Short mmCIF file of C-alpha atoms in Angstrom, two decimals:
data_model
loop_
_atom_site.label_atom_id
_atom_site.label_comp_id
_atom_site.label_asym_id
_atom_site.label_seq_id
_atom_site.Cartn_x
_atom_site.Cartn_y
_atom_site.Cartn_z
CA UNK A 21 24.18 -78.70 75.41
CA UNK A 22 22.07 -81.18 73.44
CA UNK A 23 20.23 -79.59 70.53
CA UNK A 24 17.65 -81.18 68.23
CA UNK A 25 17.74 -79.79 64.69
CA UNK A 26 14.26 -80.73 63.47
CA UNK A 27 14.48 -79.53 59.88
CA UNK A 28 12.63 -80.31 56.69
CA UNK A 29 13.15 -80.13 52.94
CA UNK A 30 13.45 -76.32 52.98
CA UNK A 31 15.26 -75.39 56.19
CA UNK A 32 17.14 -78.63 56.46
CA UNK A 33 18.63 -80.29 59.55
CA UNK A 34 22.19 -79.80 58.24
CA UNK A 35 21.57 -76.11 57.65
CA UNK A 36 20.20 -75.72 61.17
CA UNK A 37 23.12 -77.65 62.64
CA UNK A 38 25.69 -75.49 60.83
CA UNK A 39 23.99 -72.32 62.01
CA UNK A 40 23.83 -73.53 65.63
CA UNK A 41 27.50 -74.54 65.61
CA UNK A 42 28.38 -71.01 64.49
CA UNK A 43 26.80 -69.71 67.72
CA UNK A 44 27.53 -72.39 70.33
CA UNK A 45 30.77 -74.18 71.15
CA UNK A 46 30.65 -77.93 70.62
CA UNK A 47 26.94 -78.69 71.00
CA UNK A 48 25.67 -82.24 70.77
CA UNK A 49 23.29 -82.07 67.82
CA UNK A 50 20.66 -84.64 66.97
CA UNK A 51 18.80 -84.35 63.68
CA UNK A 52 15.27 -85.06 62.50
CA UNK A 53 14.04 -84.48 58.94
CA UNK A 54 10.35 -83.76 58.50
CA UNK A 55 8.52 -84.18 55.17
CA UNK A 56 7.37 -80.59 54.49
CA UNK A 57 7.03 -79.20 51.80
CA UNK A 58 7.00 -82.46 49.84
CA UNK A 59 4.01 -83.29 52.02
CA UNK A 60 1.71 -80.38 52.94
CA UNK A 61 1.64 -79.12 56.51
CA UNK A 62 -1.56 -79.37 58.53
CA UNK A 63 -2.96 -79.55 62.07
CA UNK A 64 -1.19 -82.00 64.36
CA UNK A 65 -2.23 -82.69 67.93
CA UNK A 66 -3.98 -79.35 68.37
CA UNK A 67 -1.40 -77.09 66.73
CA UNK A 68 -1.69 -75.63 63.24
CA UNK A 69 0.58 -75.88 60.19
CA UNK A 70 2.89 -78.60 61.46
CA UNK A 71 4.79 -81.39 59.70
CA UNK A 72 5.52 -84.86 60.98
CA UNK A 73 4.01 -86.57 64.00
CA UNK A 74 4.10 -86.05 67.75
CA UNK A 75 5.72 -89.46 68.18
CA UNK A 76 8.56 -88.60 65.80
CA UNK A 77 9.33 -85.48 67.81
CA UNK A 78 9.00 -87.23 71.17
CA UNK A 79 11.54 -89.85 70.13
CA UNK A 80 13.97 -87.34 68.62
CA UNK A 81 13.81 -84.70 71.37
CA UNK A 82 14.57 -87.07 74.25
CA UNK A 83 17.29 -85.51 76.42
CA UNK A 84 17.47 -82.31 74.35
CA UNK A 85 17.68 -78.94 76.06
CA UNK A 86 16.99 -76.97 72.89
CA UNK A 87 15.14 -77.61 69.65
CA UNK A 88 15.49 -75.52 66.50
CA UNK A 89 12.79 -76.20 63.94
CA UNK A 90 10.43 -74.80 61.38
CA UNK A 91 7.52 -77.21 61.31
CA UNK A 92 7.84 -79.80 64.09
CA UNK A 93 4.64 -80.10 66.16
CA UNK A 94 5.27 -79.08 69.77
CA UNK A 95 2.10 -80.06 71.56
CA UNK A 96 1.12 -80.64 75.16
CA UNK A 97 1.94 -84.32 74.66
CA UNK A 98 5.40 -83.52 73.31
CA UNK A 99 6.22 -81.11 76.14
CA UNK A 100 5.07 -83.67 78.71
CA UNK A 101 7.50 -86.19 77.21
CA UNK A 102 10.45 -83.76 77.09
CA UNK A 103 11.32 -82.68 80.66
CA UNK A 104 14.84 -81.57 79.67
CA UNK A 105 13.58 -79.09 77.09
CA UNK A 106 14.07 -75.38 77.84
CA UNK A 107 13.95 -73.64 74.45
CA UNK A 108 12.09 -74.18 71.17
CA UNK A 109 13.31 -71.79 68.49
CA UNK A 110 10.94 -71.70 65.50
CA UNK A 111 12.27 -70.38 62.21
CA UNK A 112 8.94 -68.91 61.09
CA UNK A 113 7.18 -65.56 61.32
CA UNK A 114 4.93 -67.03 64.01
CA UNK A 115 5.21 -70.25 66.08
CA UNK A 116 1.86 -71.67 64.95
CA UNK A 117 3.26 -75.21 65.27
CA UNK A 118 3.73 -74.75 69.02
CA UNK A 119 1.15 -74.92 71.81
CA UNK A 120 2.32 -71.79 73.63
CA UNK A 121 0.18 -72.39 76.72
CA UNK A 122 1.60 -75.89 77.12
CA UNK A 123 5.13 -74.56 76.55
CA UNK A 124 4.66 -71.95 79.26
CA UNK A 125 3.31 -74.49 81.72
CA UNK A 126 6.34 -76.67 80.98
CA UNK A 127 8.72 -73.75 81.50
CA UNK A 128 9.89 -73.80 77.88
CA UNK A 129 10.70 -70.55 76.11
CA UNK A 130 9.47 -70.32 72.53
CA UNK A 131 11.03 -67.94 70.04
CA UNK A 132 10.21 -67.16 66.42
CA UNK A 133 11.79 -65.48 63.39
CA UNK A 134 9.95 -62.33 62.30
CA UNK A 135 10.93 -60.98 58.89
CA UNK A 136 12.83 -64.07 57.80
CA UNK A 137 11.00 -64.20 54.45
CA UNK A 138 9.92 -60.56 54.17
CA UNK A 139 12.11 -59.75 51.17
CA UNK A 140 11.17 -62.95 49.34
CA UNK A 141 7.44 -62.59 49.97
CA UNK A 142 7.42 -58.92 49.02
CA UNK A 143 9.22 -59.57 45.75
CA UNK A 144 6.85 -62.42 44.96
CA UNK A 145 3.78 -60.32 45.68
CA UNK A 146 5.00 -57.61 43.30
CA UNK A 147 5.68 -60.28 40.69
CA UNK A 148 2.14 -61.63 41.08
CA UNK A 149 0.71 -58.12 40.79
CA UNK A 150 2.60 -57.50 37.55
CA UNK A 151 1.75 -60.92 36.16
CA UNK A 152 -1.95 -60.40 36.83
CA UNK A 153 -2.08 -56.82 35.55
CA UNK A 154 -0.28 -57.65 32.29
CA UNK A 155 -1.68 -61.19 31.70
CA UNK A 156 1.82 -62.64 31.54
CA UNK A 157 0.86 -66.26 32.38
CA UNK A 158 -1.98 -66.25 29.82
CA UNK A 159 0.24 -65.04 26.99
CA UNK A 160 3.00 -67.46 27.98
CA UNK A 161 0.71 -70.51 28.04
CA UNK A 162 -0.94 -69.55 24.74
CA UNK A 163 2.40 -69.18 22.96
CA UNK A 164 3.61 -72.50 24.37
CA UNK A 165 0.53 -74.08 22.79
CA UNK A 166 1.58 -72.57 19.48
CA UNK A 167 -0.91 -69.70 19.53
CA UNK A 168 0.43 -66.23 18.67
CA UNK A 169 -2.23 -64.16 20.40
CA UNK A 170 -1.89 -60.85 18.63
CA UNK A 171 -5.38 -60.03 19.88
CA UNK A 172 -3.90 -59.59 23.34
CA UNK A 173 -2.66 -56.27 21.92
CA UNK A 174 -6.23 -55.23 21.09
CA UNK A 175 -7.42 -52.49 23.41
CA UNK A 176 -10.09 -54.51 25.29
CA UNK A 177 -7.57 -57.29 26.03
CA UNK A 178 -4.61 -55.17 27.12
CA UNK A 179 -3.49 -54.85 30.71
CA UNK A 180 -2.91 -51.81 32.89
CA UNK A 181 0.25 -50.19 34.22
CA UNK A 182 1.33 -49.73 37.80
CA UNK A 183 2.38 -46.17 37.08
CA UNK A 184 -0.58 -43.98 37.89
CA UNK A 185 -2.63 -46.85 39.31
CA UNK A 186 -4.05 -46.89 42.82
CA UNK A 187 -2.98 -49.99 44.75
CA UNK A 188 -4.43 -50.95 48.11
CA UNK A 189 -2.46 -52.95 50.65
CA UNK A 190 -4.22 -54.78 53.47
CA UNK A 191 -1.55 -54.93 56.16
CA UNK A 192 1.68 -52.98 56.53
CA UNK A 193 4.10 -55.22 58.38
CA UNK A 194 7.54 -56.33 57.26
CA UNK A 195 6.18 -57.56 53.92
CA UNK A 196 3.51 -54.97 53.17
CA UNK A 197 5.85 -52.06 53.84
CA UNK A 198 8.41 -53.47 51.39
CA UNK A 199 5.73 -53.95 48.75
CA UNK A 200 4.67 -50.34 49.23
CA UNK A 201 8.20 -49.06 48.60
CA UNK A 202 8.48 -51.02 45.36
CA UNK A 203 5.05 -49.94 44.14
CA UNK A 204 5.81 -46.29 44.83
CA UNK A 205 9.02 -46.67 42.80
CA UNK A 206 6.82 -47.83 39.90
CA UNK A 207 4.78 -44.65 40.26
CA UNK A 208 1.69 -46.15 41.90
CA UNK A 209 -0.44 -44.38 44.47
CA UNK A 210 -0.50 -46.66 47.53
CA UNK A 211 -3.33 -46.85 50.06
CA UNK A 212 -2.95 -48.89 53.25
CA UNK A 213 -5.61 -50.40 55.48
CA UNK A 214 -3.93 -51.41 58.74
CA UNK A 215 -5.50 -50.35 62.04
CA UNK A 216 -2.38 -51.43 63.94
CA UNK A 217 0.07 -49.07 62.19
CA UNK A 218 0.44 -45.42 63.23
CA UNK A 219 -1.16 -43.28 60.50
CA UNK A 220 1.63 -40.71 60.87
CA UNK A 221 4.18 -43.40 60.03
CA UNK A 222 2.21 -44.36 56.94
CA UNK A 223 2.06 -40.77 55.75
CA UNK A 224 5.78 -40.36 56.42
CA UNK A 225 6.38 -43.39 54.19
CA UNK A 226 4.43 -41.75 51.38
CA UNK A 227 1.32 -43.92 51.59
CA UNK A 228 -2.22 -42.99 52.56
CA UNK A 229 -3.87 -44.61 55.60
CA UNK A 230 -7.52 -45.50 54.97
CA UNK A 231 -10.24 -47.71 56.37
CA UNK A 232 -10.71 -50.96 54.45
CA UNK A 233 -14.22 -50.07 53.26
CA UNK A 234 -12.96 -46.72 51.99
CA UNK A 235 -9.93 -48.26 50.29
CA UNK A 236 -11.55 -51.04 48.27
CA UNK A 237 -13.68 -48.91 45.86
CA UNK A 238 -10.68 -46.70 45.04
CA UNK A 239 -8.23 -49.41 43.98
CA UNK A 240 -7.51 -51.03 40.65
CA UNK A 241 -5.27 -53.51 42.52
CA UNK A 242 -5.56 -54.91 46.07
CA UNK A 243 -2.86 -57.06 47.68
CA UNK A 244 -3.23 -58.84 51.04
CA UNK A 245 -0.44 -58.79 53.62
CA UNK A 246 -2.22 -59.21 56.96
CA UNK A 247 -1.65 -61.96 59.51
CA UNK A 248 -4.47 -64.48 59.88
CA UNK A 249 -6.20 -64.14 63.25
CA UNK A 250 -9.77 -64.75 64.41
CA UNK A 251 -10.42 -61.06 63.67
CA UNK A 252 -9.02 -61.20 60.12
CA UNK A 253 -10.56 -64.51 59.01
CA UNK A 254 -12.57 -63.81 55.82
CA UNK A 255 -11.59 -60.17 56.12
CA UNK A 256 -12.50 -59.88 52.45
CA UNK A 257 -15.93 -61.46 52.44
CA UNK A 258 -18.61 -61.21 49.78
CA UNK A 259 -19.79 -57.79 50.95
CA UNK A 260 -16.31 -56.27 50.89
CA UNK A 261 -15.37 -57.94 47.61
CA UNK A 262 -18.45 -56.31 46.12
CA UNK A 263 -16.91 -52.91 46.92
CA UNK A 264 -14.09 -53.45 44.41
CA UNK A 265 -14.44 -51.57 41.13
CA UNK A 266 -15.20 -53.45 37.93
CA UNK A 267 -12.11 -55.23 36.58
CA UNK A 268 -10.01 -54.90 39.76
CA UNK A 269 -7.00 -57.17 40.33
CA UNK A 270 -6.83 -59.07 43.63
CA UNK A 271 -3.64 -60.71 44.92
CA UNK A 272 -3.26 -62.93 48.00
CA UNK A 273 0.21 -64.14 48.97
CA UNK A 274 -0.44 -63.92 52.73
CA UNK A 275 -2.90 -66.48 54.13
CA UNK A 276 -5.81 -68.22 52.48
CA UNK A 277 -8.14 -67.60 55.41
CA UNK A 278 -8.11 -63.84 54.78
CA UNK A 279 -10.37 -64.38 51.78
CA UNK A 280 -13.85 -65.83 51.49
CA UNK A 281 -13.25 -67.98 48.42
CA UNK A 282 -16.90 -68.78 47.72
CA UNK A 283 -17.71 -65.60 45.72
CA UNK A 284 -14.49 -65.63 43.70
CA UNK A 285 -15.44 -67.94 40.79
CA UNK A 286 -18.53 -65.90 40.02
CA UNK A 287 -16.67 -62.60 40.32
CA UNK A 288 -14.08 -63.80 37.81
CA UNK A 289 -16.60 -65.19 35.34
CA UNK A 290 -18.71 -62.01 35.50
CA UNK A 291 -15.66 -59.80 34.99
CA UNK A 292 -16.17 -58.05 38.33
CA UNK A 293 -12.65 -59.24 39.10
CA UNK A 294 -10.32 -58.55 36.20
CA UNK A 295 -7.75 -61.00 37.55
CA UNK A 296 -7.05 -63.01 40.67
CA UNK A 297 -3.56 -64.13 41.72
CA UNK A 298 -3.28 -66.64 44.56
CA UNK A 299 -0.34 -68.25 46.32
CA UNK A 300 -2.39 -69.35 49.36
CA UNK A 301 -5.72 -71.10 49.70
CA UNK A 302 -8.59 -71.88 52.02
CA UNK A 303 -7.57 -75.54 51.67
CA UNK A 304 -4.00 -76.53 50.79
CA UNK A 305 -3.61 -78.12 48.37
CA UNK A 306 -6.91 -77.22 46.68
CA UNK A 307 -9.03 -80.35 46.08
CA UNK A 308 -9.79 -81.65 42.58
CA UNK A 309 -13.33 -80.27 42.83
CA UNK A 310 -12.10 -76.78 43.84
CA UNK A 311 -14.61 -74.29 42.37
CA UNK A 312 -11.89 -71.99 41.05
CA UNK A 313 -10.46 -74.65 38.74
CA UNK A 314 -11.10 -73.45 35.22
CA UNK A 315 -11.99 -69.89 36.21
CA UNK A 316 -10.76 -67.21 33.77
CA UNK A 317 -7.95 -64.75 34.51
CA UNK A 318 -6.68 -66.81 37.44
CA UNK A 319 -3.03 -67.21 38.44
CA UNK A 320 -2.18 -69.89 41.01
CA UNK A 321 1.09 -70.98 42.60
CA UNK A 322 1.60 -73.53 45.41
CA UNK A 323 2.44 -71.33 48.44
CA UNK A 324 5.87 -70.30 47.19
CA UNK A 325 6.11 -66.62 48.12
CA UNK A 326 8.69 -67.15 50.85
CA UNK A 327 10.62 -69.89 49.05
CA UNK A 328 14.13 -68.59 48.42
CA UNK A 329 17.49 -69.94 49.47
CA UNK A 330 18.20 -66.66 51.26
CA UNK A 331 15.05 -67.17 53.34
CA UNK A 332 16.20 -70.63 54.42
CA UNK A 333 19.63 -69.35 55.47
CA UNK A 334 18.15 -66.29 57.17
CA UNK A 335 15.67 -68.45 59.09
CA UNK A 336 18.41 -70.79 60.30
CA UNK A 337 20.54 -67.83 61.33
CA UNK A 338 17.76 -66.23 63.36
CA UNK A 339 16.99 -69.37 65.39
CA UNK A 340 20.68 -70.13 65.86
CA UNK A 341 21.20 -66.63 67.23
CA UNK A 342 18.49 -67.33 69.80
CA UNK A 343 20.31 -70.51 70.83
CA UNK A 344 23.47 -68.45 71.24
CA UNK A 345 21.66 -65.97 73.47
CA UNK A 346 20.24 -68.81 75.53
CA UNK A 347 23.69 -70.38 75.93
CA UNK A 348 25.12 -67.04 77.10
CA UNK A 349 22.28 -66.41 79.52
CA UNK A 350 20.97 -63.46 77.52
CA UNK A 351 17.29 -62.59 76.93
CA UNK A 352 15.66 -63.90 73.78
CA UNK A 353 15.20 -61.37 71.00
CA UNK A 354 11.81 -62.71 69.85
CA UNK A 355 10.06 -64.44 72.73
CA UNK A 356 6.56 -65.65 71.89
CA UNK A 357 5.52 -66.58 75.46
CA UNK A 358 6.89 -63.92 77.83
CA UNK A 359 4.82 -65.35 80.70
CA UNK A 360 7.33 -68.19 80.82
CA UNK A 361 9.80 -65.82 82.45
CA UNK A 362 7.70 -65.82 85.59
CA UNK A 363 6.85 -69.51 85.58
CA UNK A 364 8.50 -72.21 87.63
CA UNK A 365 10.68 -74.51 85.53
#
């Protein structure tokens, strides 16, 4: 079996190769290294959030039966140039770098890796919540500039505690549910807006299911954990942001498109938002003229929530396990295009 390990600077080709060799006896492994995250991902040939070029993949995948990757663009053009290909295993929570319709027409199964970064992203979200609530970055940067800001201890400048606070989570998947468990351990009351999760399950987990419009006015902290779809784009628009109570903390470590960013600078400057913590953006990286540059009480990090070594190893292990199932003739565990099973190959 010829396998292409199309890695990058996070889930590297060598890591993918090692994981595949643990599952398959003596594969022939070719390697391709893509530039992400040193260079940002973006749309390539009609697919979203990809790294590298179609031509790079076409040249590297020639003769391969399987490709394991995180960011390689698998477009209609790539599938047309890769008649030997039968499986693309993507080490991400969703195969947004793959044209699934083109894969199905080509008879190529596409798998993905749900939950690979759930622990990392949940921990990061909680860290961002705490940092925003307690003004940790502000006090750190001031002290590094030589300013001992004792006035941060003055009542109007102090933060708030998680214990006894009401925190709203938008989305309750693998990440949101972990965040909820941690927040409850801190003593927070947790509300969840997720129309796709059984309300009885939410109650059994000790959280309260609510509609989004009902949740927002009740929360001192809101954290986003939904997947970006056409239905969730700008889920928090200006009208819904206006429902937040004065001084609320808003955290987004999920996807930039969930938020309408246009009202945010004004909400921060007016104090309507007490703090805003962002790991994802409407445009990545934000441009020099980004309106939020210079806004008060803003925490920004460059899309790092899922960036742990454990995530990289877990991701490689999940896609390698799919290659093992394919080699043994077993069904895929996480098939993104089930219609391929009925297609002619």
